[in-house]
Amino acid sequence: MNIVERFLNYVAFDTQSSEDSDTTPSTEKQRVFAQYLKDELIREGLYDVHLDDLGYLYATLPANTDRHVPTIGFIAHMDTSPDASGKDIHPRIVRNYDGTDIILSPATDTRTAIVTSAERFPEILQHIGEDLIVTDGTTLLGADDKAGIAEIVQAMVYLQEHPDIPHGTIRVGFNPDEEIGLGAHHFDVERFGCDFAYTMDGSEVGELEFENFNAASAKVTINGCSVHPGYAKDKMVNAVRIATELVSMLPADETPETTEGYEGFFHLTALCGTVEHAQLSFIIRDHDSEYFVSRKTELAEHIDTINEKYGEGTATLVLQDQYYNMREMVEPKMHIIDIARQAMTEAGITPVVQPIRGGTDGAQLSFRGLPCPNIFAGGINFHGPHEFLPIQSMEKAMQVVVNICRLAAQGQQA
């Protein structure tokens, strides 16, 4: 089975995670896919294949060298984003992409054509001449992160088919619920038993990331007082209006749509309510730990202002840290970045070291004692129907995994 066939098999499984669930995995359909992967890993000759009760899958490719070398790991997540449907995905391959707009779905009597245009998505022009896997415009594709899984599995198959390539013990781990920030929560780092690892969860070819946002979630509840609007003067407290007032207190130029690079933001992800009650959800992000703290403090101060203006208890805030910048955990072991750089260079790829404007399971795992930078998986425009995956990018990512395994065995002593 080649890597494209493997990937297309994977995206046939609907594996959306759910923020509304209190189980692990958050959706039972992730467990179905995990069982499929377990059976596949066994068929492909891996050892110690173990699927635990929480939907975490681990396996081993034994060393083929007597040298004492590091045990390294490769990790990808099985779930797809709740932001767009992952059910009944109908992928197709656009061969030798020519730079023109791609019609994902033609127009119907009730809907205009769904088109991935180069004007709206100019990054697609970087892949002229390549073969692109696209959607039919009604679902996401699932390259985030089934491309990563396919690359890891294919690399393990390749190493077994080429025993002349030396490698130490290689561990692979596939986990649920990354898209809802819970992927690393139950990852068994001790069982995984690696000196270091890489998540295959980046986007464009060459991405190598060991910096990410510090992240927190914020839930705000506004309690109002509903009164007939004809008799509301000095009585009504409109929770929805207060909610919009709170949003207006935050800096308008510090949102996802106005920032880039190392710039942090406040992101309003949900607002709903009535005169009587309103709820707001935010995520707070910043690469700098001091700015991260100041952002949380700023939001808390705005809540205090609301309560001073409208009465104590009008607004309540629940803040919860989600993950932290992995850089401080990776920097003392920068040889693992050097290995990845060299692996890319030997695959004909220019490494692009940049901060992640988000987070990966590797961030949490790094703080649990498993340094775990992130490598590209090749997919682009994640979480929506314009997601696409160049086949050549997926093949290059697979080669990078193989190269890392070889380089770690040849040059990096445990």
PDB file of C-alpha atoms in Angstrom, residues 27 71 128 150 205 232 371:
ATOM      1  CA  THR A  27     -16.293  10.646  20.553  1.00  0.00           C
ATOM      2  CA  THR A  71      14.760   5.845  21.547  1.00  0.00           C
ATOM      3  CA  ILE A 128       1.869  24.344  -9.281  1.00  0.00           C
ATOM      4  CA  ALA A 150       0.054   8.132   7.076  1.00  0.00           C
ATOM      5  CA  VAL A 205       6.747  21.808   3.658  1.00  0.00           C
ATOM      6  CA  ALA A 232     -37.196  49.371  32.146  1.00  0.00           C
ATOM      7  CA  PRO A 371      10.832  17.205  24.391  1.00  0.00           C
TER       8      PRO A 371
END
